[in-house]
XYZ file of C-alpha atoms in Angstrom:
414
model
C -23.991 22.976 -85.655
C -25.861 22.292 -88.890
C -29.651 22.947 -88.944
C -31.756 19.796 -88.536
C -35.470 18.911 -88.369
C -35.758 19.180 -84.571
C -33.598 22.320 -84.216
C -36.422 24.388 -82.742
C -37.251 21.766 -80.026
C -33.522 21.395 -79.119
C -33.116 25.146 -78.919
C -36.091 25.350 -76.439
C -34.380 22.704 -74.286
C -30.926 24.185 -74.331
C -32.312 27.591 -73.368
C -34.322 26.289 -70.411
C -33.193 26.791 -66.808
C -33.617 23.141 -65.961
C -31.218 22.152 -68.632
C -28.432 24.002 -66.979
C -26.872 26.337 -69.621
C -23.965 23.964 -70.360
C -22.204 24.181 -73.614
C -20.951 20.624 -73.402
C -24.393 19.121 -72.882
C -25.855 21.517 -75.602
C -23.287 20.187 -78.029
C -23.876 16.657 -77.047
C -27.646 16.910 -77.440
C -27.385 18.642 -80.815
C -24.906 16.120 -81.990
C -27.013 13.131 -80.913
C -30.220 14.661 -82.526
C -28.417 15.397 -85.825
C -27.033 11.775 -85.987
C -30.485 10.360 -85.176
C -32.336 12.487 -87.831
C -29.599 11.204 -90.345
C -30.049 7.615 -88.958
C -26.201 7.353 -88.167
C -26.122 6.382 -84.689
C -22.644 7.183 -83.254
C -20.461 4.743 -81.304
C -19.186 5.617 -77.784
C -15.698 6.151 -79.192
C -17.027 8.533 -81.890
C -18.798 10.610 -79.302
C -15.747 10.783 -77.237
C -13.695 12.125 -80.198
C -16.362 14.479 -81.633
C -17.682 16.009 -78.456
C -14.769 15.602 -75.867
C -11.859 15.774 -78.211
C -10.535 12.348 -77.178
C -8.370 11.048 -79.980
C -7.789 7.797 -78.083
C -10.560 6.477 -75.946
C -11.138 2.993 -74.487
C -14.867 2.538 -73.178
C -13.683 -0.313 -70.941
C -11.479 1.946 -69.068
C -13.509 5.152 -68.937
C -17.187 5.772 -68.252
C -16.950 9.483 -69.471
C -19.510 9.191 -72.265
C -21.913 7.098 -70.195
C -21.816 9.455 -67.356
C -22.640 12.465 -69.658
C -25.399 10.486 -71.436
C -26.830 9.546 -68.021
C -26.848 13.107 -66.897
C -28.276 14.206 -70.250
C -31.227 11.887 -69.734
C -31.888 13.472 -66.338
C -31.650 16.951 -67.823
C -34.250 15.991 -70.467
C -36.436 14.530 -67.723
C -36.186 17.676 -65.711
C -37.121 19.755 -68.749
C -40.088 17.868 -69.574
C -41.249 17.937 -65.932
C -40.953 21.727 -65.832
C -40.590 24.150 -68.782
C -41.356 21.505 -71.331
C -44.426 19.987 -69.696
C -46.555 21.416 -72.636
C -44.420 20.221 -75.403
C -46.058 17.851 -77.919
C -42.816 16.302 -79.165
C -40.604 14.574 -76.542
C -36.993 13.766 -77.065
C -35.893 10.585 -75.331
C -32.653 8.670 -75.254
C -33.393 4.993 -74.302
C -31.078 3.157 -72.049
C -28.246 1.249 -73.773
C -28.494 3.476 -76.871
C -27.202 6.785 -78.187
C -30.146 7.225 -80.535
C -32.665 10.041 -79.770
C -36.323 8.919 -80.025
C -38.815 11.747 -81.183
C -42.163 10.881 -79.619
C -45.559 12.450 -79.485
C -46.796 13.020 -75.956
C -49.829 10.760 -76.405
C -47.706 7.757 -77.576
C -46.777 4.893 -75.411
C -43.084 5.724 -74.705
C -40.581 2.992 -75.093
C -38.774 4.484 -72.044
C -40.885 6.656 -69.709
C -39.674 10.151 -69.325
C -41.157 10.541 -65.866
C -41.350 7.928 -63.209
C -45.015 7.099 -62.310
C -45.299 8.701 -58.941
C -48.264 6.624 -57.899
C -46.483 3.396 -58.521
C -43.567 4.480 -56.485
C -45.803 5.420 -53.564
C -47.455 2.054 -53.381
C -46.565 0.557 -50.070
C -44.719 -2.736 -50.631
C -44.618 -5.736 -48.268
C -41.004 -5.100 -47.685
C -41.699 -1.491 -46.518
C -44.190 -2.546 -43.875
C -41.902 -5.373 -42.827
C -39.000 -2.913 -42.377
C -41.371 -0.517 -40.536
C -42.420 -3.331 -38.226
C -38.774 -4.169 -37.519
C -37.977 -0.522 -36.707
C -40.865 -0.241 -34.258
C -39.974 -3.583 -32.648
C -36.320 -2.321 -32.266
C -37.436 0.919 -30.631
C -39.601 -0.853 -27.998
C -37.037 -3.624 -27.514
C -34.267 -1.070 -26.810
C -36.591 0.877 -24.495
C -37.171 -2.333 -22.571
C -33.423 -2.993 -22.265
C -32.880 0.592 -20.942
C -35.513 0.084 -18.226
C -34.677 -3.416 -17.116
C -32.059 -3.960 -14.435
C -28.638 -3.851 -16.185
C -25.967 -6.473 -15.809
C -23.648 -5.027 -13.177
C -20.012 -4.647 -14.267
C -17.564 -4.313 -11.445
C -15.831 -1.103 -12.556
C -13.499 -1.323 -9.561
C -11.755 -4.175 -11.215
C -10.616 -1.806 -13.924
C -8.391 -0.344 -11.222
C -7.573 -3.370 -9.037
C -7.179 -6.199 -11.546
C -5.316 -4.456 -14.395
C -6.780 -2.662 -17.335
C -9.757 -4.170 -19.275
C -10.410 -3.454 -22.849
C -12.929 -0.841 -21.988
C -10.801 1.085 -19.438
C -10.738 4.304 -21.425
C -14.380 4.136 -22.158
C -15.089 3.996 -18.458
C -12.921 7.118 -17.624
C -13.373 9.214 -20.851
C -15.263 12.471 -20.381
C -16.256 12.529 -24.088
C -19.686 11.588 -25.211
C -19.864 8.100 -26.880
C -21.345 7.469 -30.372
C -22.340 3.924 -31.671
C -22.042 3.877 -35.390
C -23.891 0.937 -37.126
C -22.935 -0.185 -40.593
C -26.142 -0.316 -42.564
C -26.834 -2.030 -45.894
C -27.536 0.084 -48.970
C -30.867 -0.610 -50.767
C -32.571 0.963 -53.735
C -35.956 0.701 -55.393
C -36.551 -0.152 -59.030
C -39.644 0.069 -61.187
C -40.207 -2.446 -64.031
C -42.421 -0.708 -66.621
C -42.997 -3.962 -68.502
C -44.513 -5.713 -65.473
C -45.676 -2.725 -63.696
C -43.845 -3.919 -60.528
C -41.794 -2.086 -57.784
C -39.111 -3.961 -56.083
C -36.674 -3.039 -53.174
C -33.281 -4.422 -54.007
C -30.312 -5.246 -51.791
C -27.271 -5.973 -53.933
C -24.137 -7.016 -51.959
C -21.920 -5.305 -54.502
C -23.657 -1.874 -53.928
C -22.760 -0.584 -50.493
C -22.759 3.207 -50.784
C -24.028 6.043 -53.104
C -20.762 5.846 -55.250
C -21.295 2.182 -55.929
C -25.057 2.932 -56.808
C -24.042 5.685 -59.227
C -21.552 3.351 -61.003
C -24.298 0.729 -61.204
C -26.777 3.261 -62.802
C -24.420 4.512 -65.292
C -23.629 1.016 -66.549
C -27.313 -0.331 -66.215
C -28.495 -1.029 -69.807
C -31.958 -2.296 -68.921
C -34.420 -0.016 -70.820
C -37.543 -1.025 -69.024
C -36.216 -0.472 -65.512
C -35.809 2.873 -63.573
C -34.162 2.976 -60.236
C -33.753 5.280 -57.266
C -32.080 5.080 -53.934
C -34.168 4.756 -50.828
C -34.133 7.114 -47.873
C -33.788 4.254 -45.392
C -31.413 1.299 -45.095
C -31.111 -2.206 -43.641
C -29.253 -3.412 -40.637
C -27.825 -6.901 -40.412
C -29.423 -9.326 -37.837
C -26.557 -9.244 -35.381
C -26.879 -5.456 -35.066
C -29.712 -5.804 -32.590
C -27.690 -8.100 -30.396
C -24.684 -5.731 -30.485
C -26.887 -2.861 -29.342
C -28.127 -4.943 -26.504
C -24.636 -5.877 -25.440
C -23.237 -2.374 -25.743
C -26.365 -0.984 -23.909
C -25.569 -3.306 -21.005
C -21.924 -2.369 -21.065
C -22.539 1.483 -20.943
C -25.261 0.960 -18.303
C -22.770 -0.860 -16.141
C -20.190 1.920 -16.669
C -22.804 4.546 -15.896
C -22.433 6.211 -19.305
C -24.845 7.207 -22.099
C -24.410 6.937 -25.846
C -26.040 7.883 -28.985
C -26.612 5.760 -32.129
C -26.158 6.569 -35.812
C -26.343 4.493 -38.995
C -23.266 5.105 -41.102
C -25.568 6.461 -43.858
C -26.648 9.223 -41.433
C -23.179 9.806 -39.855
C -21.737 13.347 -40.114
C -17.885 13.141 -40.302
C -17.688 16.134 -38.085
C -18.816 13.911 -35.230
C -15.462 12.124 -35.402
C -13.853 15.031 -33.647
C -16.130 15.303 -30.653
C -17.075 11.703 -29.653
C -15.453 8.434 -28.741
C -16.657 6.256 -31.654
C -17.760 2.571 -31.409
C -18.195 1.363 -35.009
C -20.015 -2.058 -35.503
C -20.873 -3.691 -38.786
C -19.544 -5.675 -41.783
C -16.382 -3.957 -42.991
C -17.850 -3.212 -46.346
C -20.668 -1.201 -44.729
C -18.541 0.987 -42.475
C -17.755 3.724 -45.037
C -15.094 6.233 -44.044
C -14.552 4.362 -40.631
C -12.534 1.784 -42.658
C -9.881 4.392 -43.408
C -8.899 4.324 -39.736
C -7.713 0.749 -40.037
C -5.963 1.040 -43.448
C -2.684 2.074 -42.033
C -2.321 -0.884 -39.747
C -1.120 -4.477 -39.913
C -4.712 -5.724 -40.404
C -6.434 -3.903 -43.234
C -9.635 -4.407 -45.213
C -9.427 -5.192 -48.836
C -12.611 -3.933 -50.503
C -11.909 -5.413 -53.906
C -11.945 -8.953 -52.457
C -13.937 -8.344 -49.288
C -11.160 -9.868 -47.213
C -8.797 -8.899 -44.413
C -5.065 -8.676 -45.045
C -2.440 -9.243 -42.286
C 1.052 -7.944 -42.932
C 3.364 -9.149 -40.262
C 5.305 -6.042 -38.874
C 8.412 -8.083 -38.184
C 8.649 -10.487 -41.204
C 6.695 -8.517 -43.678
C 4.769 -11.718 -44.644
C 1.339 -11.165 -46.002
C -1.639 -13.364 -45.313
C -5.219 -12.873 -46.604
C -8.338 -14.077 -44.760
C -11.730 -14.549 -46.532
C -14.869 -16.279 -45.314
C -15.712 -19.754 -46.601
C -18.669 -22.095 -46.451
C -22.375 -21.262 -46.568
C -23.420 -18.339 -44.277
C -26.767 -20.195 -43.802
C -25.103 -23.388 -42.720
C -21.541 -24.203 -41.417
C -19.116 -21.549 -42.256
C -15.968 -19.722 -41.140
C -15.833 -15.983 -40.804
C -13.226 -13.341 -39.812
C -13.438 -10.192 -37.802
C -11.331 -7.514 -36.305
C -11.472 -5.837 -32.751
C -9.530 -2.611 -32.847
C -8.922 0.426 -30.597
C -7.502 3.285 -32.623
C -6.455 6.798 -31.857
C -8.765 9.508 -33.136
C -7.366 12.728 -34.585
C -8.599 14.821 -31.598
C -7.351 12.706 -28.741
C -10.565 10.646 -28.817
C -10.854 6.854 -29.092
C -12.090 4.829 -31.969
C -13.245 1.199 -31.406
C -14.012 -0.890 -34.444
C -15.913 -4.375 -34.419
C -15.983 -5.278 -38.035
C -16.701 -8.737 -39.593
C -16.614 -9.810 -43.194
C -20.078 -11.652 -42.645
C -22.480 -10.780 -39.779
C -21.230 -13.749 -37.742
C -17.924 -12.131 -37.257
C -19.667 -8.826 -36.359
C -21.653 -10.393 -33.644
C -18.716 -12.313 -32.071
C -16.323 -9.499 -32.169
C -18.761 -7.261 -30.342
C -19.456 -10.080 -27.842
C -15.779 -10.652 -27.296
C -15.423 -7.075 -26.218
C -18.502 -6.562 -24.193
C -18.730 -9.912 -22.243
C -16.831 -9.562 -18.995
C -15.169 -12.995 -19.150
C -14.259 -12.855 -22.925
C -12.825 -9.248 -22.662
C -10.733 -10.274 -19.764
C -9.352 -13.240 -21.795
C -8.358 -10.859 -24.641
C -6.794 -8.541 -22.074
C -4.820 -11.397 -20.534
C -3.710 -12.463 -24.082
C -2.497 -8.929 -24.879
C -0.703 -8.724 -21.425
C 1.015 -12.083 -22.093
C 2.332 -10.905 -25.501
C 3.224 -7.311 -24.618
C 3.399 -7.157 -20.801
C 0.400 -4.912 -20.718
C -2.680 -4.046 -22.609
C -1.456 -1.532 -25.191
C -3.307 1.816 -25.358
C -4.126 0.929 -28.899
C -4.325 -2.485 -30.525
C -5.871 -4.645 -33.177
C -6.933 -8.219 -32.864
C -8.041 -10.603 -35.749
C -10.343 -13.472 -34.821
C -11.651 -16.503 -36.673
C -15.194 -17.458 -36.055
C -16.800 -20.792 -37.074
C -20.557 -20.827 -36.901
C -23.890 -22.195 -38.208
C -26.618 -19.895 -39.725
C -24.673 -16.797 -38.809
C -24.447 -17.871 -35.134
C -20.993 -18.335 -33.452
C -19.835 -21.876 -32.374
C -16.121 -21.365 -31.946
C -13.805 -18.424 -31.779
C -9.977 -18.395 -32.155
C -7.625 -15.458 -31.849
C -5.290 -15.467 -34.953
C -3.228 -12.239 -34.716
C -2.658 -9.478 -32.269
C -0.804 -6.222 -32.905
C 0.190 -3.243 -30.794
C -0.355 0.149 -32.575
C 1.980 2.943 -31.852
C 0.497 6.545 -32.066
C 3.562 7.999 -33.767
C 3.776 5.279 -36.551
C 0.030 5.184 -36.919
C -0.300 8.911 -37.908
C 2.925 9.226 -39.969
């Protein structure tokens, strides 16, 4: 690379441990600094050609350059927090730009190199609200465990034909309840000096968040994921219903949020997954080989008739705070280690609550069992059921079974 005005500063950065000893990032930084010194700011396609050797490059189809620039900003941030803490000249790449700014340490930076820790640590109203909800949930569930449980006549499992929870009653495996939680992140607005906790319905996991950060062009906003998440309102009711069910069956169970779920636990437990489909993470892969599948791109369920091959899509309608229609699935699926996986997934939280209630309520679960027996002559070992739920303000008013499908173990795993 040709010598430039800030070659010495760049050399110190590239040689630092926190920068990571990467030739690609070293070439990228040198190139951007040289262009900035010469006041010839490169375009994304030019960077792709000069640094990555891409003779043809479409920014709308590839985030390659933006990902590298995002990581380069983090490398510079790490350098100035560690080895470069005493440097008087700070190199900064503002969001939405490929121009390098050269700033004196005592200047007011157009984009802060380090996040103001004191601001991040200010307790927000939302934080205390979430903490209060968590404490309430702990005491509420403790109360449920100690109150007299609803008695479920487990002998009916043997005398009146199989209920939907037959295998749960007789399984020797531990049970694990997995709750789909909502991803949230925090952002700091340097212009207003404000912290905000954000719930974006299009950001449901760490990958969605990283894609968002790479494409976020707001220069005055810095973000970070939070170490806690949110649960939908109907999760509390589902935990209550399942607690009563397991108490009646004389079984214990553990609880995990999907964000804290270890995939290794899939092998050793019977899994009961509850939540909006878009929040269930890797659990959704278990009902992607069936007749009823979740379409993440459109946040809808697709039913492909096993006989006719006809495809129908189901998507919520109306206002979730007023009258609306939601859809949900109730599935019992085979695990890879002879364990059972139960899924109660709605597109909105109305469907979540009603799918769980349809399984745990003695009368409703028996009605589903009877419907399956009427169609197949028995309750299949594995099945999936699609229901339509009409409600107001996320509360169920009417439920209708739309589709039922028997799952064969051989065809499911092929």
